[in-house]
XYZ file of C-alpha atoms in Angstrom:
373
model
C 0.000 0.000 0.000
C 1.479 3.349 -1.060
C 1.233 5.462 2.061
C 3.062 8.683 1.407
C 0.643 11.562 0.706
C 1.561 14.119 -1.891
C 2.777 17.459 -0.604
C 0.498 20.500 -0.926
C 0.663 22.394 -4.184
C -1.628 25.289 -3.257
C -4.060 26.700 -5.781
C -7.077 28.953 -5.528
C -10.741 28.238 -6.150
C -13.074 31.189 -6.486
C -16.034 29.374 -4.907
C -19.104 31.076 -6.334
C -21.205 33.920 -4.948
C -19.732 35.954 -2.095
C -21.132 36.076 1.414
C -23.692 38.641 2.425
C -21.121 40.212 4.761
C -17.934 41.983 3.787
C -15.392 39.186 4.224
C -15.016 35.439 4.260
C -12.368 35.058 6.938
C -12.766 32.414 9.633
C -11.653 33.149 13.188
C -10.474 29.540 13.596
C -11.715 25.989 13.198
C -14.987 24.773 14.664
C -15.085 21.736 16.934
C -16.546 18.414 15.868
C -17.505 17.423 12.313
C -17.197 20.738 10.531
C -16.791 19.058 7.124
C -19.996 17.125 6.360
C -21.524 15.177 3.469
C -25.201 15.683 2.729
C -27.771 13.224 1.461
C -27.107 14.477 -2.080
C -23.396 13.608 -1.752
C -22.091 17.168 -1.649
C -19.685 18.334 1.045
C -20.200 21.436 3.168
C -17.563 23.194 5.253
C -18.449 25.379 8.251
C -16.246 27.809 10.187
C -16.829 30.438 12.886
C -16.358 34.105 12.083
C -17.073 37.399 13.793
C -20.798 37.616 14.553
C -21.683 34.124 13.315
C -20.405 31.423 11.022
C -19.506 30.836 7.379
C -20.571 28.036 5.047
C -19.020 26.764 1.807
C -20.733 24.030 -0.261
C -19.580 21.918 -3.205
C -21.380 22.921 -6.393
C -21.295 19.326 -7.687
C -20.683 15.952 -6.063
C -16.937 15.440 -5.702
C -16.094 19.075 -6.468
C -13.703 20.622 -7.127
C -15.611 23.927 -7.117
C -17.386 25.345 -4.064
C -20.016 28.044 -3.609
C -19.772 30.513 -0.775
C -19.035 31.640 1.715
C -22.541 32.296 2.986
C -22.723 34.167 6.284
C -25.038 32.899 9.040
C -25.414 35.523 11.789
C -25.293 34.384 15.432
C -24.788 37.314 17.780
C -22.492 36.629 20.721
C -21.219 33.264 19.448
C -17.881 32.417 21.096
C -17.507 28.654 20.426
C -19.016 26.426 17.739
C -19.443 22.651 17.510
C -20.800 20.863 14.420
C -22.156 17.294 14.433
C -24.097 15.223 11.917
C -26.611 12.432 12.432
C -27.154 9.272 10.425
C -30.094 11.046 8.731
C -27.496 13.596 7.427
C -29.069 16.502 9.354
C -26.299 18.846 10.529
C -26.575 20.226 14.058
C -24.858 23.347 15.354
C -24.174 23.835 19.052
C -22.700 27.115 20.168
C -21.686 28.902 23.312
C -23.275 32.360 23.297
C -22.267 35.236 25.527
C -24.273 38.454 25.818
C -24.221 41.445 28.165
C -26.424 40.956 31.203
C -27.922 43.318 33.741
C -25.647 45.203 36.142
C -22.624 44.729 33.900
C -22.696 40.941 34.142
C -22.957 38.466 31.306
C -25.508 35.942 30.169
C -24.044 32.698 28.865
C -26.079 29.928 27.260
C -25.837 27.084 24.756
C -27.702 27.531 21.464
C -28.748 24.974 18.865
C -29.773 25.087 15.207
C -30.236 22.506 12.440
C -29.617 22.394 8.700
C -31.816 19.683 7.191
C -30.524 19.701 3.641
C -27.327 20.677 1.835
C -27.186 24.367 0.980
C -30.530 25.277 2.551
C -31.243 27.697 5.381
C -30.738 26.889 9.044
C -33.573 26.501 11.514
C -34.039 29.189 14.140
C -31.432 29.216 16.885
C -32.859 27.903 20.128
C -31.420 28.469 23.578
C -30.730 25.335 25.630
C -29.834 27.376 28.685
C -26.820 26.420 30.760
C -26.058 23.965 33.564
C -24.208 26.771 35.355
C -26.186 29.039 37.633
C -23.249 31.436 37.877
C -21.234 31.911 34.650
C -18.322 33.284 36.672
C -17.905 29.864 38.318
C -18.144 27.845 35.115
C -14.380 27.818 34.547
C -12.660 28.670 31.260
C -15.134 28.783 28.354
C -15.194 25.654 26.202
C -17.213 24.459 23.234
C -20.004 22.010 23.990
C -19.604 18.407 22.904
C -22.445 16.716 21.081
C -23.475 13.600 19.225
C -26.631 12.402 17.489
C -28.087 9.007 18.391
C -29.183 6.709 15.530
C -32.805 7.665 16.248
C -31.926 11.310 15.512
C -32.003 12.647 19.076
C -29.296 15.161 19.921
C -27.175 14.804 23.066
C -25.206 17.837 24.302
C -22.434 17.474 26.882
C -20.732 20.246 28.817
C -18.431 20.520 31.779
C -20.877 21.090 34.625
C -20.804 22.174 38.214
C -17.639 21.225 40.136
C -15.984 19.955 36.959
C -18.395 17.065 36.393
C -20.339 16.209 33.257
C -23.687 17.798 32.383
C -26.060 16.507 29.704
C -29.028 17.958 27.885
C -30.775 15.752 25.327
C -33.818 15.542 23.153
C -36.699 13.302 24.051
C -38.090 10.983 21.338
C -40.967 13.429 20.733
C -38.530 16.228 19.878
C -38.797 18.200 23.116
C -35.707 18.855 25.207
C -35.248 17.340 28.633
C -33.763 19.391 31.477
C -30.026 19.471 32.129
C -28.843 16.310 33.874
C -25.860 15.945 36.196
C -23.915 12.806 35.243
C -21.374 13.176 38.033
C -17.628 12.978 37.899
C -15.174 15.772 38.598
C -11.967 17.391 37.503
C -12.788 17.392 33.787
C -10.169 19.603 32.202
C -11.676 20.182 28.760
C -14.502 19.144 26.463
C -15.228 15.392 26.451
C -15.510 13.155 23.390
C -18.975 11.702 22.757
C -19.835 9.038 20.202
C -23.104 7.515 19.002
C -22.600 3.838 18.171
C -24.508 1.889 15.542
C -26.088 -0.309 18.240
C -27.955 2.802 19.407
C -25.899 3.527 22.522
C -23.780 6.566 23.367
C -20.430 6.617 25.135
C -18.514 9.607 26.498
C -14.826 9.811 27.399
C -13.195 12.722 29.209
C -9.708 13.519 30.461
C -9.823 14.429 34.146
C -7.387 15.280 36.913
C -7.481 11.654 38.094
C -7.121 10.066 34.653
C -9.843 9.058 32.215
C -13.578 9.008 32.962
C -16.040 7.031 30.814
C -19.842 7.139 30.820
C -21.948 4.587 28.914
C -25.555 3.864 28.066
C -26.358 0.211 28.794
C -29.212 0.428 26.279
C -30.274 2.908 23.577
C -32.090 5.909 25.010
C -31.382 4.894 28.590
C -29.691 6.620 31.492
C -25.919 6.771 31.612
C -23.829 4.646 33.953
C -20.535 5.823 35.383
C -18.291 7.503 35.410
C -15.828 4.661 35.464
C -12.279 5.824 36.090
C -9.080 4.601 34.442
C -5.528 5.471 35.506
C -4.468 6.864 32.126
C -2.975 10.238 31.224
C -4.341 11.892 28.089
C -3.673 15.558 27.475
C -6.967 17.370 28.210
C -8.673 18.585 25.051
C -7.163 15.947 22.753
C -9.636 13.055 23.115
C -11.510 11.895 19.984
C -13.732 8.855 19.415
C -14.355 6.495 16.484
C -16.465 3.341 16.145
C -13.983 0.656 15.093
C -16.214 -2.398 15.562
C -19.941 -3.058 15.969
C -20.936 -1.122 19.098
C -17.254 -0.661 20.044
C -15.451 2.671 20.384
C -11.739 3.414 20.167
C -10.578 6.625 21.798
C -7.591 8.541 20.457
C -5.635 11.132 22.412
C -2.226 12.634 23.038
C -0.402 10.902 25.874
C 0.741 13.351 28.552
C 3.980 11.449 29.245
C 5.257 10.608 25.767
C 3.670 13.505 23.882
C 2.667 11.098 21.108
C -0.701 9.847 19.948
C -2.327 6.820 21.572
C -5.333 4.586 20.868
C -7.338 2.975 23.662
C -10.325 0.655 24.011
C -11.892 -0.210 27.338
C -10.530 -3.484 28.644
C -7.053 -2.997 27.197
C -4.008 -0.773 27.446
C -3.303 2.284 25.309
C -1.243 1.614 22.193
C 1.344 4.237 21.259
C 0.915 5.595 17.726
C 3.821 8.054 17.692
C 3.616 11.470 16.070
C 3.970 14.866 17.732
C 0.449 16.311 17.822
C -0.525 19.536 19.529
C -3.092 19.834 22.309
C -6.185 19.602 20.113
C -8.624 16.773 19.343
C -7.940 14.554 16.366
C -10.049 14.366 13.244
C -10.919 10.671 12.844
C -12.176 8.648 9.891
C -12.568 4.966 9.062
C -12.297 3.885 5.426
C -10.959 1.198 3.100
C -7.512 1.716 1.551
C -6.244 -0.876 -0.915
C -8.775 -3.320 0.481
C -7.637 -2.792 4.089
C -9.897 -1.489 6.854
C -8.013 1.638 8.000
C -8.201 4.500 10.456
C -7.147 7.929 9.226
C -6.239 10.643 11.740
C -5.467 14.316 11.190
C -4.136 16.826 13.683
C -2.056 19.961 14.124
C 1.497 19.358 15.288
C 3.481 21.426 17.787
C 4.843 23.642 15.039
C 1.359 24.425 13.748
C 1.529 22.223 10.634
C -1.233 19.848 9.561
C -0.358 16.171 9.945
C -1.980 13.071 8.469
C -1.710 9.579 9.978
C -3.052 6.152 9.086
C -2.996 2.542 10.220
C -5.069 -0.627 10.388
C -8.365 -0.505 12.251
C -7.934 -2.122 15.692
C -4.492 -3.245 14.509
C -2.456 -0.456 16.035
C 0.412 -2.746 17.027
C 1.203 -3.250 13.332
C 2.301 0.375 13.101
C 0.949 3.827 12.374
C 2.344 6.174 9.724
C 2.476 9.971 10.053
C 3.190 12.591 7.377
C 3.632 16.332 7.882
C 1.836 18.163 5.083
C 3.745 21.466 5.282
C 0.491 23.409 5.498
C -0.046 25.460 8.662
C -3.463 25.522 10.247
C -5.536 26.830 13.118
C -7.173 24.350 15.468
C -7.836 20.783 14.404
C -8.298 19.753 10.747
C -11.390 17.870 9.532
C -11.820 14.633 7.561
C -14.719 13.290 5.499
C -15.476 11.034 2.534
C -16.813 12.859 -0.491
C -19.633 11.641 -2.731
C -17.169 9.534 -4.723
C -15.794 7.815 -1.626
C -12.510 9.746 -1.581
C -10.887 10.987 1.628
C -11.058 14.771 1.908
C -9.037 16.752 4.440
C -9.896 20.342 5.334
C -8.143 22.909 7.483
C -8.352 26.585 8.362
C -5.149 28.333 7.335
C -3.359 30.882 9.453
C -4.878 33.522 7.148
C -8.386 32.394 8.144
C -9.155 30.812 4.767
C -10.264 27.182 4.402
C -8.189 24.762 2.347
C -9.127 21.295 1.141
C -7.210 18.398 -0.411
C -8.583 15.119 -1.783
C -7.406 11.565 -2.136
C -5.710 11.026 -5.470
C -6.546 8.153 -7.752
C -4.367 5.098 -7.286
C -3.128 2.979 -4.433
C -2.810 4.113 -0.846
C -3.659 7.587 0.380
C -1.982 10.397 -1.516
C -3.511 13.864 -1.459
C -4.048 16.248 -4.351
C -2.969 19.862 -4.178
C -4.533 22.127 -1.573
C -7.354 24.296 -2.870
C -8.055 27.570 -1.053
C -11.774 28.291 -0.939
C -12.651 31.762 -2.161
C -14.076 34.661 -0.262
């Protein structure tokens, strides 16, 4: 299997009609799945910007041209998380901060949905906050979220006393109240994953190690947290389903500084690399007939890095390649409508760039295309 990706050979794509605002510059990368594939096979890229977010959409399945950016206003948005359900609906969870009475501030979590590629968003709805006093909520972080196979959205946030708080939809579409799932010492946003057996699992780095919450059955209450004496760097945990109803968690190990893969019941496997303190983009796909995991991250020098190895076969080795393209935050990965791996990043200039899997064996990337403004 030819593993070495091609180096970036940057080019520019004009990308269709300009946004309704005066610029198309992102303020960084969103959290979660900010590169999504719709039911029609087209990819959409989302990024936060001043006063809201920006959206670019492929004009045809597989590209290479994109329309956008289109500006979606969200006043007071400070953090943005994007997740997609099995029904292809894209959900947006944001942390919103607005001036309050007496010089204070009102902080809440907001939610909106895009039901179809390129169409308008739903209205933004406030989900409130698990924190009675925003001043005691700790450093602001983006919410974590995942969508169960039945389409219900689950939102996770560091709650009171550093534990885990949950707000989720009921089957009838209404939202249940915030729930306290316990735990403590969570240092950053947790990683949540919806498994194909209908259950949800959550993994968080904490002061005491790793905490894991699980649903014994779809739609049920969460058990845990169960603690493990492991040392991930807070803010680096990502999750991927690597077997039926089985999650593998990826993170940066606090002792070695390299990537690691872990499944409950075993020990972490070192994957090497020198990633920075951000979550990984994770993707499972077939390469040359092999079931593979593809990871993307930002290294300590700010460059985008691509890694790959066999699914649940980490001991056989993992291969990393620096792509010589600097980025903000974590990159994103997705499969386009032709089944090709696509990697996206937000450049240091605030402009999105994308590269695709080339034809042929292994995983080599085409040149980087800069989406227009």
